[in-house]
Short mmCIF file of C-alpha atoms and ligand atoms in Angstrom, two decimals:
data_model
loop_
_atom_site.label_atom_id
_atom_site.label_comp_id
_atom_site.label_asym_id
_atom_site.label_seq_id
_atom_site.Cartn_x
_atom_site.Cartn_y
_atom_site.Cartn_z
CA MET A 1 23.52 13.94 -19.88
CA ARG A 2 20.98 12.28 -18.51
CA VAL A 3 19.70 14.04 -15.15
CA PRO A 4 17.03 12.18 -13.71
CA PHE A 5 13.99 13.45 -11.75
CA LEU A 6 14.89 11.88 -8.41
CA ASP A 7 17.81 9.52 -6.97
CA ILE A 8 16.68 7.28 -4.54
CA LYS A 9 19.60 5.08 -4.52
CA ALA A 10 21.94 8.19 -4.08
CA GLN A 11 20.03 9.04 -0.72
CA TYR A 12 20.80 5.59 0.51
CA GLN A 13 24.29 6.07 -0.65
CA ASP A 14 24.33 9.11 1.46
CA LEU A 15 23.87 7.74 4.82
CA ALA A 16 24.08 3.58 3.85
CA GLY A 17 26.28 2.23 6.79
CA GLU A 18 24.25 4.34 9.53
CA LEU A 19 21.03 2.22 7.47
CA ASP A 20 22.55 -0.57 7.48
CA GLN A 21 23.46 -0.79 11.14
CA THR A 22 19.99 1.00 11.95
CA ALA A 23 18.42 -1.89 10.29
CA LEU A 24 20.27 -4.71 11.64
CA ASP A 25 19.79 -3.39 15.03
CA VAL A 26 16.14 -2.93 15.06
CA LEU A 27 15.54 -6.86 14.01
CA ARG A 28 17.88 -7.68 16.58
CA SER A 29 15.80 -5.97 19.36
CA GLY A 30 12.75 -7.43 18.86
CA ALA A 31 10.59 -4.69 19.14
CA TYR A 32 8.65 -3.97 15.89
CA VAL A 33 5.54 -1.78 16.56
CA LEU A 34 5.69 1.31 18.20
CA GLY A 35 8.89 0.82 20.04
CA PRO A 36 11.68 3.38 21.21
CA HIS A 37 12.08 5.02 17.30
CA ASN A 38 8.10 5.42 16.98
CA LYS A 39 7.98 7.78 19.65
CA GLY A 40 11.82 9.15 19.36
CA LEU A 41 10.89 10.13 15.69
CA GLU A 42 7.49 11.65 16.76
CA GLU A 43 9.17 13.28 19.32
CA GLU A 44 11.98 14.71 16.54
CA VAL A 45 9.23 15.79 14.08
CA ALA A 46 7.47 17.62 17.18
CA GLN A 47 10.38 19.28 17.79
CA MET A 48 11.10 20.56 14.34
CA HIS A 49 7.31 21.64 13.75
CA GLY A 50 7.00 23.27 17.19
CA VAL A 51 3.96 21.35 17.73
CA ARG A 52 3.00 19.57 21.03
CA HIS A 53 2.07 16.33 19.54
CA ALA A 54 3.00 13.69 16.66
CA ILE A 55 1.52 10.41 15.87
CA ALA A 56 3.13 8.50 13.29
CA VAL A 57 0.96 5.94 11.19
CA ASN A 58 1.20 3.94 8.37
CA SER A 59 0.47 6.64 5.30
CA GLY A 60 0.02 10.14 4.46
CA THR A 61 -3.82 9.11 3.38
CA ASP A 62 -3.96 7.42 6.95
CA ALA A 63 -2.48 10.20 8.24
CA LEU A 64 -5.55 12.66 6.90
CA ARG A 65 -8.15 9.67 7.37
CA ILE A 66 -7.05 9.58 11.16
CA LEU A 67 -6.84 13.56 11.58
CA MET A 68 -9.96 14.39 10.23
CA GLU A 69 -11.92 11.54 12.43
CA ALA A 70 -10.04 12.63 15.38
CA ALA A 71 -11.06 16.23 14.50
CA GLY A 72 -14.74 15.25 14.56
CA VAL A 73 -15.08 15.20 10.92
CA GLY A 74 -17.61 12.69 9.99
CA PRO A 75 -20.67 11.54 7.05
CA GLY A 76 -22.21 14.27 5.91
CA ASP A 77 -19.71 16.87 6.57
CA GLU A 78 -18.70 18.98 3.82
CA VAL A 79 -15.03 19.53 3.83
CA ILE A 80 -13.47 22.73 1.46
CA THR A 81 -10.86 21.63 -0.61
CA THR A 82 -8.88 21.51 -4.43
CA ALA A 83 -8.85 19.48 -6.98
CA PHE A 84 -5.58 20.37 -8.13
CA THR A 85 -4.00 17.56 -5.45
CA PHE A 86 -2.54 13.80 -5.59
CA VAL A 87 -5.81 11.84 -5.59
CA ALA A 88 -5.43 10.96 -1.36
CA SER A 89 -6.39 14.19 -0.20
CA LEU A 90 -10.03 13.58 -1.43
CA GLU A 91 -10.04 9.67 -1.17
CA ALA A 92 -9.53 10.62 2.56
CA ILE A 93 -12.23 12.71 2.79
CA VAL A 94 -14.79 10.41 1.17
CA GLN A 95 -13.38 7.19 2.72
CA ILE A 96 -14.50 9.21 6.11
CA GLY A 97 -18.12 9.72 4.54
CA ALA A 98 -17.73 13.33 4.65
CA VAL A 99 -18.45 15.29 1.49
CA PRO A 100 -15.34 17.44 -0.54
CA VAL A 101 -16.05 20.84 -2.12
CA LEU A 102 -14.12 21.91 -4.56
CA VAL A 103 -13.14 25.56 -4.92
CA ASP A 104 -10.37 26.87 -7.67
CA ILE A 105 -7.15 27.70 -7.33
CA LEU A 106 -4.28 30.38 -7.35
CA PRO A 107 -2.16 30.01 -10.74
CA GLU A 108 1.18 31.27 -9.77
CA THR A 109 1.40 29.29 -6.10
CA PHE A 110 -1.05 26.28 -7.21
CA ASP A 111 -3.21 26.57 -3.90
CA LEU A 112 -6.33 26.97 -2.64
CA ASP A 113 -7.97 30.43 -3.86
CA PRO A 114 -9.05 31.62 -0.19
CA ALA A 115 -11.24 33.89 -2.08
CA ALA A 116 -13.33 31.13 -3.48
CA ILE A 117 -13.84 29.72 0.27
CA GLU A 118 -16.20 32.16 1.56
CA PRO A 119 -18.70 31.55 -1.46
CA ALA A 120 -18.69 27.46 -1.06
CA VAL A 121 -19.12 27.55 3.03
CA THR A 122 -22.34 26.34 3.50
CA GLU A 123 -24.94 25.43 6.89
CA LYS A 124 -22.86 21.75 6.17
CA THR A 125 -19.41 22.58 6.01
CA LYS A 126 -16.92 21.91 8.74
CA ALA A 127 -13.19 21.84 8.20
CA ILE A 128 -10.88 23.38 5.10
CA LEU A 129 -8.14 21.06 3.82
CA PRO A 130 -5.74 23.08 2.38
CA ILE A 131 -3.32 21.57 0.62
CA HIS A 132 0.02 22.85 0.94
CA LEU A 133 1.37 21.69 -2.41
CA PHE A 134 5.03 21.16 -3.82
CA GLY A 135 6.52 22.08 -0.59
CA GLN A 136 5.13 25.75 0.56
CA LEU A 137 2.18 26.42 3.03
CA THR A 138 -1.02 27.75 0.98
CA ASP A 139 -2.05 31.53 2.27
CA VAL A 140 -2.28 30.49 5.87
CA ARG A 141 -3.35 33.59 7.26
CA ALA A 142 -6.20 34.69 4.91
CA ILE A 143 -7.17 30.97 5.77
CA GLU A 144 -7.24 30.88 9.35
CA THR A 145 -9.12 34.88 9.24
CA ILE A 146 -12.04 32.99 7.09
CA ALA A 147 -11.82 29.86 9.59
CA ASN A 148 -12.47 32.11 12.43
CA ARG A 149 -15.31 33.44 10.94
CA HIS A 150 -17.37 30.90 9.53
CA ARG A 151 -16.21 28.55 12.76
CA LEU A 152 -14.45 26.40 10.46
CA THR A 153 -12.05 23.80 11.95
CA VAL A 154 -8.60 23.75 9.51
CA LEU A 155 -6.63 20.28 8.93
CA GLU A 156 -3.30 21.10 6.92
CA ASP A 157 -2.90 18.33 4.07
CA ALA A 158 1.05 19.12 4.56
CA ALA A 159 1.89 16.08 3.09
CA GLN A 160 4.33 17.54 1.27
CA ALA A 161 5.63 20.11 3.05
CA ILE A 162 7.57 18.57 6.05
CA GLY A 163 9.90 21.76 6.52
CA SER A 164 7.90 24.25 5.47
CA HIS A 165 6.85 27.33 7.71
CA CYS A 166 5.18 30.48 7.30
CA GLU A 167 6.77 33.33 9.52
CA GLY A 168 8.29 30.43 11.03
CA ARG A 169 5.26 28.88 12.58
CA TYR A 170 5.08 25.49 10.94
CA ALA A 171 2.58 22.95 9.17
CA GLY A 172 0.48 21.42 11.83
CA GLN A 173 0.24 24.76 14.13
CA TRP A 174 -2.09 26.81 11.63
CA GLY A 175 -4.80 23.71 11.54
CA ARG A 176 -6.14 21.86 14.88
CA GLY A 177 -3.82 19.28 12.94
CA ALA A 178 -1.91 18.52 9.79
CA GLY A 179 -0.80 15.27 7.94
CA LEU A 180 2.71 14.37 6.82
CA SER A 181 3.68 11.72 4.24
CA PHE A 182 6.79 9.88 4.50
CA TYR A 183 5.80 8.00 1.28
CA VAL A 184 9.30 7.10 -0.34
CA THR A 185 9.93 10.56 -2.58
CA LYS A 186 9.30 12.85 -0.13
CA ASN A 187 11.39 15.47 0.89
CA LEU A 188 11.81 12.88 3.92
CA GLY A 189 11.34 9.65 2.73
CA ALA A 190 10.80 6.13 4.01
CA ILE A 191 11.68 2.96 2.92
CA GLY A 192 8.29 2.14 1.73
CA ASP A 193 5.23 3.87 3.38
CA GLY A 194 4.28 5.97 6.56
CA GLY A 195 3.30 9.68 7.36
CA MET A 196 2.40 11.15 10.58
CA ILE A 197 -0.09 13.55 12.46
CA LEU A 198 1.17 16.85 13.96
CA THR A 199 -1.22 18.49 16.34
CA ASN A 200 -1.59 21.02 19.59
CA ASP A 201 -4.44 19.74 20.72
CA ALA A 202 -4.79 17.20 22.99
CA GLU A 203 -8.08 15.75 21.99
CA VAL A 204 -6.82 14.73 18.63
CA ASP A 205 -3.62 13.61 19.38
CA ALA A 206 -5.62 10.94 22.20
CA ASN A 207 -8.29 10.47 19.28
CA SER A 208 -5.52 9.79 16.86
CA ARG A 209 -3.48 7.47 19.13
CA SER A 210 -6.74 5.49 19.72
CA LEU A 211 -7.66 5.17 15.73
CA ARG A 212 -4.44 3.91 14.73
CA VAL A 213 -5.08 0.96 16.55
CA HIS A 214 -8.51 -0.10 16.13
CA GLY A 215 -9.85 2.23 17.97
CA MET A 216 -8.81 1.16 21.61
CA GLY A 217 -8.84 2.89 24.27
CA ARG A 218 -6.73 3.09 27.23
CA GLU A 219 -7.35 -0.21 28.55
CA ARG A 220 -6.51 -3.31 25.82
CA TYR A 221 -9.00 -5.04 23.95
CA TYR A 222 -11.59 -1.84 24.73
CA TYR A 223 -12.87 0.54 22.05
CA ASP A 224 -14.10 3.62 22.10
CA ALA A 225 -13.89 3.57 17.91
CA VAL A 226 -13.94 1.98 14.80
CA GLY A 227 -10.30 2.26 14.21
CA TYR A 228 -7.71 1.47 11.91
CA THR A 229 -4.70 -0.68 11.56
CA SER A 230 -2.29 1.99 11.30
CA ARG A 231 1.17 2.22 12.98
CA LEU A 232 4.62 2.78 11.61
CA SER A 233 6.52 -0.36 11.12
CA GLU A 234 9.45 0.19 13.90
CA LEU A 235 12.14 -0.64 10.74
CA GLN A 236 10.63 2.29 9.07
CA ALA A 237 10.71 4.79 12.31
CA ALA A 238 14.39 4.19 12.53
CA PHE A 239 15.18 4.70 9.04
CA LEU A 240 13.50 7.95 8.77
CA ARG A 241 15.25 9.19 12.21
CA VAL A 242 18.71 8.69 9.99
CA LYS A 243 17.40 10.41 7.29
CA LEU A 244 15.70 13.26 8.86
CA ARG A 245 18.83 13.91 10.67
CA LYS A 246 20.08 15.22 6.87
CA LEU A 247 16.68 16.77 5.95
CA ASP A 248 18.09 20.46 6.71
CA GLU A 249 21.02 19.90 4.69
CA TRP A 250 19.26 18.33 1.33
CA ASN A 251 16.53 20.94 1.83
CA ALA A 252 19.11 23.41 1.57
CA GLN A 253 20.96 21.88 -1.24
CA ARG A 254 17.20 21.75 -3.20
CA ASP A 255 16.85 25.21 -2.53
CA ARG A 256 20.01 26.30 -3.82
CA ILE A 257 18.88 24.46 -6.74
CA ALA A 258 15.73 26.22 -6.82
CA GLN A 259 17.55 29.56 -6.18
CA VAL A 260 19.83 29.17 -9.89
CA TYR A 261 15.99 28.13 -11.78
CA LEU A 262 14.35 30.77 -10.67
CA GLN A 263 17.44 33.25 -11.40
CA GLN A 264 19.15 31.44 -14.70
CA LEU A 265 15.53 31.60 -16.04
CA ALA A 266 13.93 34.71 -14.91
CA GLY A 267 12.46 36.23 -18.04
CA VAL A 268 12.65 33.44 -20.27
CA GLU A 269 10.19 33.79 -22.82
CA GLY A 270 7.26 32.29 -22.26
CA ILE A 271 7.76 30.31 -18.87
CA HIS A 272 6.12 30.86 -16.04
CA LEU A 273 8.12 30.32 -12.28
CA PRO A 274 6.89 29.42 -9.52
CA LYS A 275 6.02 32.22 -6.73
CA LEU A 276 5.85 32.35 -3.06
CA HIS A 277 3.64 33.52 -0.83
CA PRO A 278 4.97 36.19 1.76
CA GLY A 279 6.69 35.15 4.76
CA ASN A 280 6.80 31.50 3.10
CA ASN A 281 10.15 29.46 3.01
CA HIS A 282 10.26 26.70 0.38
CA THR A 283 11.12 22.97 0.72
CA TRP A 284 10.69 22.75 -3.14
CA HIS A 285 9.20 18.93 -2.75
CA GLN A 286 8.65 20.38 -6.63
CA PHE A 287 9.94 22.86 -8.93
CA THR A 288 6.89 23.58 -11.11
CA VAL A 289 7.07 25.84 -14.00
CA ARG A 290 4.24 26.64 -16.32
CA THR A 291 4.28 27.25 -19.97
CA SER A 292 1.31 27.09 -22.95
CA ARG A 293 4.19 24.69 -25.11
CA ARG A 294 4.03 22.39 -22.05
CA ASP A 295 4.17 18.97 -23.92
CA GLU A 296 6.50 20.64 -26.22
CA LEU A 297 8.85 21.49 -23.49
CA GLN A 298 8.91 17.70 -22.17
CA ALA A 299 9.22 16.10 -25.12
CA PHE A 300 12.46 18.74 -25.55
CA LEU A 301 14.26 18.03 -22.34
CA LYS A 302 13.45 14.07 -22.84
CA GLU A 303 15.59 14.56 -26.06
CA ARG A 304 18.15 15.94 -24.30
CA GLU A 305 17.75 13.50 -21.43
CA ILE A 306 16.35 15.26 -18.65
CA ASP A 307 13.66 14.16 -17.16
CA SER A 308 10.22 15.74 -15.95
CA MET A 309 7.20 15.54 -14.64
CA ILE A 310 3.27 16.50 -14.54
CA TYR A 311 1.97 17.21 -11.01
CA TYR A 312 -0.98 16.72 -12.22
CA PRO A 313 -2.14 15.99 -15.36
CA VAL A 314 -6.15 15.60 -14.91
CA PRO A 315 -7.80 17.79 -11.55
CA LEU A 316 -9.44 15.65 -10.01
CA HIS A 317 -13.06 16.09 -10.41
CA LEU A 318 -12.80 15.21 -13.77
CA HIS A 319 -12.39 11.83 -13.09
CA GLN A 320 -15.16 9.18 -12.25
CA PRO A 321 -15.54 8.91 -8.94
CA TYR A 322 -14.57 12.53 -8.11
CA ALA A 323 -16.89 14.11 -10.67
CA ARG A 324 -20.20 14.12 -8.72
CA PHE A 325 -17.94 16.49 -6.41
CA SER A 326 -18.08 19.19 -8.48
CA GLY A 327 -20.19 21.22 -11.51
CA ALA A 328 -19.31 20.59 -14.99
CA PRO A 329 -16.36 20.75 -17.18
CA GLY A 330 -15.08 24.13 -16.80
CA SER A 331 -16.29 24.96 -12.89
CA LEU A 332 -12.63 25.08 -12.30
CA GLY A 333 -10.92 27.28 -14.54
CA VAL A 334 -8.27 27.91 -13.46
CA THR A 335 -7.53 24.79 -12.11
CA GLU A 336 -7.86 23.05 -15.64
CA GLU A 337 -5.82 25.24 -17.31
CA VAL A 338 -2.97 25.13 -14.96
CA SER A 339 -3.09 21.56 -15.52
CA ARG A 340 -2.76 21.67 -19.26
CA GLN A 341 0.56 23.91 -18.37
CA VAL A 342 2.06 22.33 -15.33
CA LEU A 343 5.62 20.49 -15.09
CA SER A 344 8.23 19.62 -12.48
CA LEU A 345 11.49 19.94 -13.01
CA PRO A 346 14.32 17.53 -11.39
CA VAL A 347 15.19 19.71 -8.49
CA HIS A 348 16.25 17.18 -5.72
CA GLN A 349 19.53 17.65 -3.68
CA HIS A 350 21.54 14.82 -6.23
CA LEU A 351 22.25 16.93 -8.59
CA SER A 352 25.52 18.04 -10.15
CA GLU A 353 26.25 21.24 -11.32
CA ALA A 354 26.62 20.13 -14.45
CA GLN A 355 22.91 18.59 -14.67
CA ILE A 356 21.59 21.99 -12.92
CA GLU A 357 23.42 23.46 -16.18
CA HIS A 358 22.33 21.38 -18.75
CA VAL A 359 18.60 22.02 -17.17
CA VAL A 360 19.06 25.54 -17.41
CA ALA A 361 20.36 25.32 -21.03
CA SER A 362 18.07 22.94 -22.42
CA ILE A 363 14.91 25.32 -21.82
CA ARG A 364 16.44 27.97 -22.89
CA ALA A 365 17.30 26.77 -26.06
CA PHE A 366 13.46 25.59 -26.12
CA ALA A 367 12.44 29.05 -25.12
CA ALA A 368 14.37 30.77 -28.01
CA SER A 369 12.90 28.19 -30.62
CA PRO A 370 10.09 28.27 -32.53
CA ALA A 371 6.81 26.94 -31.19
CA ALA A 372 5.24 24.15 -33.04
CA VAL A 373 2.01 24.89 -34.75
C1 PLP B 401 -0.92 16.10 -1.05
C2 PLP B 401 -1.00 14.68 -0.96
N1 PLP B 401 -1.37 14.30 0.38
C3 PLP B 401 -1.71 13.41 0.39
C4 PLP B 401 -0.58 11.81 0.03
C5 PLP B 401 -0.74 10.91 0.67
O1 PLP B 401 0.42 10.26 1.15
P1 PLP B 401 1.03 8.69 0.99
O2 PLP B 401 0.96 8.47 0.36
O3 PLP B 401 2.14 8.66 2.12
O4 PLP B 401 -0.71 7.93 1.60
C6 PLP B 401 0.36 12.32 -1.09
C7 PLP B 401 0.95 11.48 -1.02
O5 PLP B 401 2.19 10.91 -1.90
C8 PLP B 401 -0.06 13.77 -1.07
O6 PLP B 401 0.91 14.37 -1.76
#
């Protein structure tokens, strides 16, 4: 039985009639940029995350770049973050001229280790960029305390964390702002690229709105900053609004599948299951296990037609363009070990009961098999 890692076509099928009609409506409206669907999407996501402002942009990467600039992070400023993330987190920091300072992660939640932050603070440190990886927030309470003590700005990479909160306080409410991604494979995915900045800060809001259209001020063709072309297309905004109405249902289904994995795989030898920080919900953008027999497990699953993915196989400080931002290999020991152990299992909302059972039974069979020497 084949178990695909994702099923993008099934998402379309769930909503086909509405999406088709939406495309036609937008085409016929002639309003293709910064139109009513952009405004509507911004209002709906702001409301969902309990923030005052949401600014739709072209991608999650742009959301991070623009957010950091809007919050006053600039050339030479140090930004504390991790190397266990998608490349865009670091790319955004480097592209605005700031300097990523990479610290180690916690192995069970895959995110920034709060104990590693303070030793990394220098007089140049401006911000902390926690990455809310795989669908749950980082240890936001600890990060907030440290940031307050050192007067640092917290900016959240929430690209994988739409709908994620700690005790009801959503991404975007913990830092001065957060960046979301609507890339195709995200829990809320566009039909292409898209992103959004969330903030309660009026200055970050105003700066972000200006930066997404070339740094234009209130008056047309007068510029306050060197900006970007980063509007979200009206077509994408309209599609995202249709899909947003399904997001709670889809995330609930992901959670149901994750709970089956957590129950059925508990205690299976050699398989470490993901953990949650206290107070967090989890939106299961990824369900990621750790095992010292990772490559063997992936091959075993593949033989049984179960797709799996390695997020992320090589931490970013071991890639040539980012090597200068860390010490020698081994300096981020937990990050490097976790990269050798992680495997993400299919957890999308369109899995059938039989497919879920097939994944569970296969992992159990694997664990009972002797390790290759
Ligand atoms: C952690 C993280 N940060 C940033 C991004 C960048 O988002 P995008 O691909 O929409 O530019 C992504 C997504 O791909 C991501 O997973």
